C-alpha positions as MATLAB code, in Angstrom:
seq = 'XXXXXXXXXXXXXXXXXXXXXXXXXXXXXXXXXXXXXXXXXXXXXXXXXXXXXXXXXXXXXXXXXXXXXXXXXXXXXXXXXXXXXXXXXXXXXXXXXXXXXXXXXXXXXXXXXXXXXXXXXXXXXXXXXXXXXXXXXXXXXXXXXXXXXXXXXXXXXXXXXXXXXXXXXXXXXXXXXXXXXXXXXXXXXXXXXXXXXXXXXXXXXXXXXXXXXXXXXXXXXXXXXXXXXXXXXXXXXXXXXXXXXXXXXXXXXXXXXXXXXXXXXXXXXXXXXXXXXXXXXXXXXXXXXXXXXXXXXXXXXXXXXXXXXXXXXXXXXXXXXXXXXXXXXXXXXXXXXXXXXXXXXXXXXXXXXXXXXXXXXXXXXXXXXXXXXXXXXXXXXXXXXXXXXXXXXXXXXXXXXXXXXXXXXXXXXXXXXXXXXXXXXXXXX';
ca = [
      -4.729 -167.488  -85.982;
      -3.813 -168.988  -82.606;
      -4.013 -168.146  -79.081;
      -2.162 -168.140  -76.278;
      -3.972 -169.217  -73.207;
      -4.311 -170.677  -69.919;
      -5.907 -174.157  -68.946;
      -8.899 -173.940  -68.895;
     -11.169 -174.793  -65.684;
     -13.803 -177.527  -67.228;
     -16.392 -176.347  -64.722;
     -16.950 -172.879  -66.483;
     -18.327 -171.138  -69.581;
     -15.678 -172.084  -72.779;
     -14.392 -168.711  -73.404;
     -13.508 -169.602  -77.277;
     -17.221 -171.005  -78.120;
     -19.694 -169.248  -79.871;
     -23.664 -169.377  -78.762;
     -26.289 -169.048  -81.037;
     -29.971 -168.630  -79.226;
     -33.444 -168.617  -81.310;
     -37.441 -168.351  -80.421;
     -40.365 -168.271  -82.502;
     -42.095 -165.045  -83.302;
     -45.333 -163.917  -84.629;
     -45.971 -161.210  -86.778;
     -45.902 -158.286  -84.156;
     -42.592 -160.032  -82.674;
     -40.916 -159.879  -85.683;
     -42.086 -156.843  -86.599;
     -40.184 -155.589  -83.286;
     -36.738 -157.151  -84.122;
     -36.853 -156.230  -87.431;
     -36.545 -152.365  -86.722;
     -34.827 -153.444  -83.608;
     -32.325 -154.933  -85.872;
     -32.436 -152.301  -88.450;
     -31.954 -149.287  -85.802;
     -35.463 -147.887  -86.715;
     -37.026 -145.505  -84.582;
     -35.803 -144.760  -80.986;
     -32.762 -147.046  -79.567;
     -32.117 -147.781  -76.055;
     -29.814 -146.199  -73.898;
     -26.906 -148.779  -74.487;
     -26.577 -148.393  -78.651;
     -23.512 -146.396  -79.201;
     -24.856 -143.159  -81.129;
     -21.851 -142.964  -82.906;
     -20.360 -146.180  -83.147;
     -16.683 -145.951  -84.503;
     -17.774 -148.781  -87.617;
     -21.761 -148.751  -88.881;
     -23.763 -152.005  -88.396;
     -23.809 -154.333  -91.239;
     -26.580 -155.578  -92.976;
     -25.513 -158.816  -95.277;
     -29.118 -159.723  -95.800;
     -31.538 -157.146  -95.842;
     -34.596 -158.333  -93.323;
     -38.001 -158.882  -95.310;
     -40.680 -156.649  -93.963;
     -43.049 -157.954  -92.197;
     -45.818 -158.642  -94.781;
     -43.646 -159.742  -97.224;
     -42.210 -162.476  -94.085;
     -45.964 -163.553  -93.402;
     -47.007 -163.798  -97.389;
     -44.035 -166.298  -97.843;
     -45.092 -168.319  -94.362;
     -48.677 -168.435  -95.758;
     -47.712 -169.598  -99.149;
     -45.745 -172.557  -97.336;
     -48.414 -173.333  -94.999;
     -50.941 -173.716  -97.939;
     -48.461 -176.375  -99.641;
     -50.522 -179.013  -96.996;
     -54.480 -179.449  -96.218;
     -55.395 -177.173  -93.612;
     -59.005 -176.722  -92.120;
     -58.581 -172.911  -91.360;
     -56.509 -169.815  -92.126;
     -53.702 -169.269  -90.216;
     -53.638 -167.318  -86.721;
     -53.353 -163.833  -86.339;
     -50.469 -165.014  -83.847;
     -48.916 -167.786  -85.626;
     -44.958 -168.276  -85.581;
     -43.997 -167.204  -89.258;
     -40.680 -166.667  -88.189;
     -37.532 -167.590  -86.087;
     -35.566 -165.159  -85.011;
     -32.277 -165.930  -83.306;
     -28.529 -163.819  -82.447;
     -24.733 -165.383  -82.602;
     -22.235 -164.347  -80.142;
     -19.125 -165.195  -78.735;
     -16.646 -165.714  -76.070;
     -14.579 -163.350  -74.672;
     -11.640 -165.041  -76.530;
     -14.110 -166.449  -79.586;
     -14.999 -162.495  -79.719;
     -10.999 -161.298  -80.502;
     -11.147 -164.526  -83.449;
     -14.160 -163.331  -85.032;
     -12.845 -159.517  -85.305;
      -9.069 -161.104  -86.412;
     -11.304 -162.461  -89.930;
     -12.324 -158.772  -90.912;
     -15.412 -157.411  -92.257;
     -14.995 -159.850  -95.158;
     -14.307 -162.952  -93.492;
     -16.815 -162.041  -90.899;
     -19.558 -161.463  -93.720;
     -18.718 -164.849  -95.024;
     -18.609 -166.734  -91.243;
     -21.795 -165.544  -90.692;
     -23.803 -165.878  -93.944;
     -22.208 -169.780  -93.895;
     -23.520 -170.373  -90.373;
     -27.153 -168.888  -90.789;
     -27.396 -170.570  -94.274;
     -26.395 -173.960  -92.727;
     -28.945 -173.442  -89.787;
     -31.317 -172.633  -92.157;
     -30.670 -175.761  -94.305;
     -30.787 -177.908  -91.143;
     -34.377 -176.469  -89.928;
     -35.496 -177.164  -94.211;
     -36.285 -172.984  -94.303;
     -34.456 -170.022  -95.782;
     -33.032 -166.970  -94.686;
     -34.747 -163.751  -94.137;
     -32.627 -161.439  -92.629;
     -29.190 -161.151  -91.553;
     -27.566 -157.987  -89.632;
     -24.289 -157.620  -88.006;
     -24.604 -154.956  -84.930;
     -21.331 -153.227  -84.314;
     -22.636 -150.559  -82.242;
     -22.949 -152.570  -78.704;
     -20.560 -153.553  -76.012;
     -19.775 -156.826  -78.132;
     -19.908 -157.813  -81.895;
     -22.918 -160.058  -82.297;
     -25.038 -160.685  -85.107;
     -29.175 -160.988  -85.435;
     -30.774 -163.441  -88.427;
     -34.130 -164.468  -88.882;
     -35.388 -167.431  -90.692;
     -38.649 -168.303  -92.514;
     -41.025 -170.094  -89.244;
     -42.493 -172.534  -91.842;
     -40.359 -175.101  -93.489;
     -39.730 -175.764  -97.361;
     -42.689 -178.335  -96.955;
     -45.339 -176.023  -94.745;
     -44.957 -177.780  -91.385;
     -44.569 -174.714  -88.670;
     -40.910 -174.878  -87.291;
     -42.919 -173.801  -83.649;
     -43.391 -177.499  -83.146;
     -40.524 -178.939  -83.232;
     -37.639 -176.127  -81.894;
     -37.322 -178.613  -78.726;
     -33.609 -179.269  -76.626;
     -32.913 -181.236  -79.498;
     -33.337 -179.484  -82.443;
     -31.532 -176.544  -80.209;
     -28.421 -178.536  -79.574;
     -28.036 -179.588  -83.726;
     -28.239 -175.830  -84.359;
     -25.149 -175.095  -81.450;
     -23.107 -177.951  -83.343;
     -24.137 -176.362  -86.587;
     -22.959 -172.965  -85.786;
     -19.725 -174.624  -84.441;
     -18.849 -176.318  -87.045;
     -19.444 -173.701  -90.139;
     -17.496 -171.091  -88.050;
     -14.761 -173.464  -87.069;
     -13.888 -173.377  -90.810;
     -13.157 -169.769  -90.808;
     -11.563 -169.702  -86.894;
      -9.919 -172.741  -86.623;
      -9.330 -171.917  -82.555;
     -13.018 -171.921  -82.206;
     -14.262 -174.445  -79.316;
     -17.737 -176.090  -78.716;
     -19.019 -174.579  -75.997;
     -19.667 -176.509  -72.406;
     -22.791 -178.235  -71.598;
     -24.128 -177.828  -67.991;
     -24.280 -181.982  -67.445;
     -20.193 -181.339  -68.769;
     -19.383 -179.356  -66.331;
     -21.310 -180.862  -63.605;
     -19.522 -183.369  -64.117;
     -15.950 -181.745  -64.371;
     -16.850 -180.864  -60.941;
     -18.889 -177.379  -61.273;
     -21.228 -177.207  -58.286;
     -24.725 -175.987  -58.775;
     -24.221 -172.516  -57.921;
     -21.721 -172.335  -60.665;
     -23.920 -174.104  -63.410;
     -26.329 -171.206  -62.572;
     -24.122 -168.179  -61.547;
     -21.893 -167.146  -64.308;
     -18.478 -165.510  -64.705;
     -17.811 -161.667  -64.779;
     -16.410 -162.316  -68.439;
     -19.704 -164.621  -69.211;
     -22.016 -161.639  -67.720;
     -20.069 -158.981  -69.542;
     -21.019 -160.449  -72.979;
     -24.191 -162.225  -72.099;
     -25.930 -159.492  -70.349;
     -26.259 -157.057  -72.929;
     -27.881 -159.431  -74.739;
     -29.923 -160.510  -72.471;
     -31.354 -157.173  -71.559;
     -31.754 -156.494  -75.327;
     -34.146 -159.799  -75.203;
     -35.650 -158.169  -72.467;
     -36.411 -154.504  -73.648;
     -37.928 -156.428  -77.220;
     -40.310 -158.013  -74.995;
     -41.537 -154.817  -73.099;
     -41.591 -153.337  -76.510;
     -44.254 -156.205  -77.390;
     -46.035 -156.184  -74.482;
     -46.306 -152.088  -74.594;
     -48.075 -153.027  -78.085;
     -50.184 -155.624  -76.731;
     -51.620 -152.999  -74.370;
     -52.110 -150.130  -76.633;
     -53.746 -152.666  -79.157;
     -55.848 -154.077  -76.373;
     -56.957 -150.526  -75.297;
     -57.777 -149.566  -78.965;
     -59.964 -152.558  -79.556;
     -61.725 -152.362  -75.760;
     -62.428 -148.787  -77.161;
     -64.047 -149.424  -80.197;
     -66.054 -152.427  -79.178;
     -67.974 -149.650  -76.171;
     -68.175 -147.405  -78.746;
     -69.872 -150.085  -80.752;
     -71.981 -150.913  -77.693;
     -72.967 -147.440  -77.912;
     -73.787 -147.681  -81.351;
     -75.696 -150.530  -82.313;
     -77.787 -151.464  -79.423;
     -77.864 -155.469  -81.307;
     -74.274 -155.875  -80.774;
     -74.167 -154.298  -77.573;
     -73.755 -157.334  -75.684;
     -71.251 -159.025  -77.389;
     -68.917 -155.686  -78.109;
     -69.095 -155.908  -74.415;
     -67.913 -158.722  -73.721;
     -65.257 -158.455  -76.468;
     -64.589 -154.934  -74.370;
     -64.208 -156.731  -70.900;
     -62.012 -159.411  -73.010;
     -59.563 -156.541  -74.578;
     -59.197 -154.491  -70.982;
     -58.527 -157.983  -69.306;
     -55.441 -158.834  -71.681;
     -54.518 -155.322  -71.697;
     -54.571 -155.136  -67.397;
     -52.453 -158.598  -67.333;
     -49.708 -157.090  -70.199;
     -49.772 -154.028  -68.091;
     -49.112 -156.124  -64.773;
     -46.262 -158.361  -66.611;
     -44.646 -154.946  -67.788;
     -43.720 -153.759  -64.343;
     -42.129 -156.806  -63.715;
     -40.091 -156.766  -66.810;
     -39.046 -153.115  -66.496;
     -37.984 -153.808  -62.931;
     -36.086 -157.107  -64.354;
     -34.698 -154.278  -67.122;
     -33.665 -152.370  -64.428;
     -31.996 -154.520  -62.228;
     -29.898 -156.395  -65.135;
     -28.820 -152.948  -66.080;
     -27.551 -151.710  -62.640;
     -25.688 -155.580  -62.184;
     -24.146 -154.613  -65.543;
     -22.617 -151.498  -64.736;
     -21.287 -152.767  -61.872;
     -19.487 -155.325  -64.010;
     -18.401 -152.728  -65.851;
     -17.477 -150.579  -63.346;
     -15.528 -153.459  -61.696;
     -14.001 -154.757  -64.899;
     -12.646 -150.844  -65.161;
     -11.272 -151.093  -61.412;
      -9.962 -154.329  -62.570;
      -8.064 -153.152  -65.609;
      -6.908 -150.197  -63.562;
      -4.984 -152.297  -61.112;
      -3.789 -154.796  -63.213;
      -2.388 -151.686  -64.850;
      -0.830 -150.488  -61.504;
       0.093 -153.888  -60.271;
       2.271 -154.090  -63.827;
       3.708 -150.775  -63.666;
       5.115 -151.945  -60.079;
       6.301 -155.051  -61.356;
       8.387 -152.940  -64.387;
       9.465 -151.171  -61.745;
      10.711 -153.940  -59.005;
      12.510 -155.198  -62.297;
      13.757 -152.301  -63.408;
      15.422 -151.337  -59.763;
      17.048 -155.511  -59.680;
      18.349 -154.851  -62.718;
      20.020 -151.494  -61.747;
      21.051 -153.182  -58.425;
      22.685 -156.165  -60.186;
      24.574 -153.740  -62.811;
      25.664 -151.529  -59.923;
      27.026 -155.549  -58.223;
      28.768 -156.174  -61.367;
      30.197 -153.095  -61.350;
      31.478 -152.936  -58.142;
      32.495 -156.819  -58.026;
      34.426 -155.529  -61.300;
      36.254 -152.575  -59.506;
      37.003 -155.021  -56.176;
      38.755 -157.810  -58.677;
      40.302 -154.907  -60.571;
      41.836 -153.098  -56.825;
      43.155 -156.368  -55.996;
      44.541 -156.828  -59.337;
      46.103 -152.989  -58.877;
      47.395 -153.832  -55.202;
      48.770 -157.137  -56.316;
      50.812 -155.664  -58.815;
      52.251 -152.620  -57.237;
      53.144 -154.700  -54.512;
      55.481 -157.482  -56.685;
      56.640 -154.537  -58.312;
      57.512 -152.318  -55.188;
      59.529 -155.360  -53.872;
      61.227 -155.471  -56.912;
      61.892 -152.310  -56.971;
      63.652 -152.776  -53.594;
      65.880 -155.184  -54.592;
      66.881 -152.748  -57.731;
      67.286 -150.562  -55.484;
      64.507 -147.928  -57.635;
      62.784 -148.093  -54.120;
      65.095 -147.999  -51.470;
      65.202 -146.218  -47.622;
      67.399 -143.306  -46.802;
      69.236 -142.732  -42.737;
      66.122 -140.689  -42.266;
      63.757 -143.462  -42.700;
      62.324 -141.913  -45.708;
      61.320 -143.747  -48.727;
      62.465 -142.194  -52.311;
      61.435 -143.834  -56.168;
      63.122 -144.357  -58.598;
      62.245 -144.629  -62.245;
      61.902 -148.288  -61.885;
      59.530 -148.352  -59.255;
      55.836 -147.588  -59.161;
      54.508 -143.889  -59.297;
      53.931 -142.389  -56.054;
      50.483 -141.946  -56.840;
      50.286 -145.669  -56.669;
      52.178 -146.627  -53.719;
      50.379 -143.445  -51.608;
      46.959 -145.972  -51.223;
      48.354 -149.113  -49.996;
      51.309 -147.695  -48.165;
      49.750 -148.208  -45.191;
      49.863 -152.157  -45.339;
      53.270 -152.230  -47.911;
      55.963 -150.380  -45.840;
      55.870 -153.195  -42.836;
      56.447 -155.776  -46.133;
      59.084 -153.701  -47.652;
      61.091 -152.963  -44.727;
      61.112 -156.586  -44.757;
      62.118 -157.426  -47.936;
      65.161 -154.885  -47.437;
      65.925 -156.051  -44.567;
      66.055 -159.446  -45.984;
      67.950 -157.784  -49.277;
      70.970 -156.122  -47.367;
      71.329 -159.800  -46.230;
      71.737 -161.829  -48.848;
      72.990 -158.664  -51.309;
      76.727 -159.707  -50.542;
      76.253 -162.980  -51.302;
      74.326 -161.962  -54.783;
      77.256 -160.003  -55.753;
      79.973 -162.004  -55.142;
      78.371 -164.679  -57.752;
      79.875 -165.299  -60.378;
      79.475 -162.879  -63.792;
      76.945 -165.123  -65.408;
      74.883 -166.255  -62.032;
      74.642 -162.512  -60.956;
      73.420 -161.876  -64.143;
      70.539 -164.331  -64.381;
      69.714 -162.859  -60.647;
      69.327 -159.763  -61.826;
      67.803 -160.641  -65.304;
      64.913 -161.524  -62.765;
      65.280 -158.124  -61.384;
      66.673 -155.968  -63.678;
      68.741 -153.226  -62.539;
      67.627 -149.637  -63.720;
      69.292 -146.391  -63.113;
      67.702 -144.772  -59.710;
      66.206 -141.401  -60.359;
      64.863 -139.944  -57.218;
      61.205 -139.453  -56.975;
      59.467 -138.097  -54.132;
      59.635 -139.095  -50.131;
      57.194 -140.546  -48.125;
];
């Protein structure tokens, strides 16, 4: 497939790249992005509820237990001195996307070229990072195509990939996703680093600041991110509550443990009063990003709409030259052709005076004869003829004496030039 596009300006976002962004997630993380990726339970306002093509799932997401029973299995492979955390990263959960342009390649391959793309690229990021594949899902029913995976957070040799998902190890994964997907979109770009187009010329408003066509893509995304993360932190709090509930009641209880279940109580209601702060701050965050996006889209629409307009005018404009330049030829062909028309009636009119077809009676009145153009010919350019053919008789009852008293043969080639016809009169002017 190829593209037809404009230079691009170095300084922005590459339009035909694909991203690919990842984090590290505990159990209650990726317990949240599993049924956020699976569409279970309640879905946020910008899911389509009925999305023209369902989402696809090419590798169904291991639950949540089974996720942490394969981490632990892999973390026990190595000497460890304790269990593993209650909060530990046992997995890595990351999303693909793509350019505005990338975006029209990916949906040119077709579900079956798109199920292949995709399972290449996570199964090569995978292989990179020394883990498997736990989960890959398609999601069809957003503004954009994009696609969720999730990888084991513990490698093939039980070192936590946590530790080591620096800039670097970022980076490999971007040229890892680039070059599996380039196989099956050969139009597909890297995308540009910031220090690239710093130094293409991008000031630092623009390294920061992003296209409409960036923020239409990215910020559904982003606010996705954003709701998972007040999801989490709504489950921090209620567990926080639960257990700052129990350890009073255990206060209550056993008068032994009362101390410490109070502590543990002050501990719980602490976390869950700082989650609770941290949530109004996200849900205003959620807010705003949602009310910048509909702008965007409400701008992009405005956009579209006079584009539209401004295209309709131009078929128009063109439509009215063209028209204009037909109705030039036409009349540049009907000038040539009149003085084509006055050109010949006039050799022949002066012809026919010398025939004699056209000739001037005592009166001053002018009579045809066969020989001579129609009436309805002569009646147009009469006007500017009869001063020339007054002439040319005048000049004719000159010389006719002379004409005639040639001999046989001369006369005759005279008159082959003019032949003489029988007059018939025709009618007056």
């Amino acid at each position: 497939m190829t593209l037809t596009h404009l230079k691009d300006d170095q300084r922005k976002a590459n339009p035909r790249a694909a991203m690919v962004r990842v984090e590290i997630r505990d159990a209650q993380g990726y317990a949240n992005q599993r049924r956020h990726d699976l569409r279970i339970g309640a879905q946020p306002g910008y899911v389509h509820p009925t999305p023209p093509e369902p989402n696809s799932i090419f590798i169904q997401p291991m639950t949540t237990a089974e996720l942490k029973r394969l981490a632990k299995d892999r973390r026990a492979q190595r000497h460890t001195q304790r269990a593993m955390k209650s909060n530990a990263g046992i997995a890595v959960v990351g999303i693909i996307g793509f350019g505005a342009e990338a975006q029209t390649m990916f949906e040119a391959l077709g579900p079956d070229g798109q199920e292949k793309a995709l399972r290449a690229a996570v199964e090569r990021m995978a292989a990179d990072l020394r883990t498997t594949v736990s989960g890959l899902v398609l999601h069809l029913d957003e503004t954009a195509r994009h696609a969720h995976f999730s990888l084991c957070g513990y490698d093939l040799d039980g070192q936590p990939l946590s530790t080591r998902m620096g800039r670097g190890v970022l980076r490999d994964l971007q040229t890892a996703l680039h070059e599996t997907l380039q196989a099956f979109m050969p139009d597909l770009e890297r995308g540009r680093a910031r220090k690239a187009r710093a130094e293409a010329g991008a000031a630092p408003h623009e390294l920061v600041n992003r296209s409409v066509a960036e923020l239409h893509t990215d910020l559904p995304l982003e606010i996705e991110a954003k709701r998972q993360e007040l999801a989490e932190l709504k489950e921090k709090i209620r567990k926080n509550e639960v257990r700052a509930e129990k350890a009073r009641a255990t206060a209550e209880q056993d008068e032994g443990r009362a101390e410490k279940a109070l502590k543990n109580a002050e501990i719980y209601e602490r976390r869950a009063s700082e989650a609770e702060g941290k949530v109004e701050g996200l849900e205003a965050q959620i807010k705003g990003m949602e009310e910048r996006l509909e702008s965007i889209k409400a701008a992009k629409t405005a956009a579209e709409a006079a584009r539209d307009k401004a295209l309709e005018a131009q078929k128009g404009a063109e439509s009215r030259a063209e028209a204009a330049e037909r109705r030039m030829k036409d009349l540049e062909a009907g000038r040539v052709a009149a003085i084509n028309e006055a050109a010949s009636v006039a050799s022949q009119a002066a012809a026919a005076v010398i025939t004699g077809d056209l000739r001037q009676d005592e009166n001053g009145r002018w009579t045809t004869g066969e020989g001579a153009p129609s009436a309805e010919r002569l009646k147009p350019l009469w006007k500017h003829l009869r001063p020339a053919l007054e002439q040319v008789a005048l000049w004719w009852d000159q010389v006719r004496s002379k004409v005639e008293a040639l001999p046989e043969p001369e006369q005759q080639a005279f008159f082959d030039e003019v032949p003489p016809d029988e007059i018939e009169e025709g009618p007056g002017f």
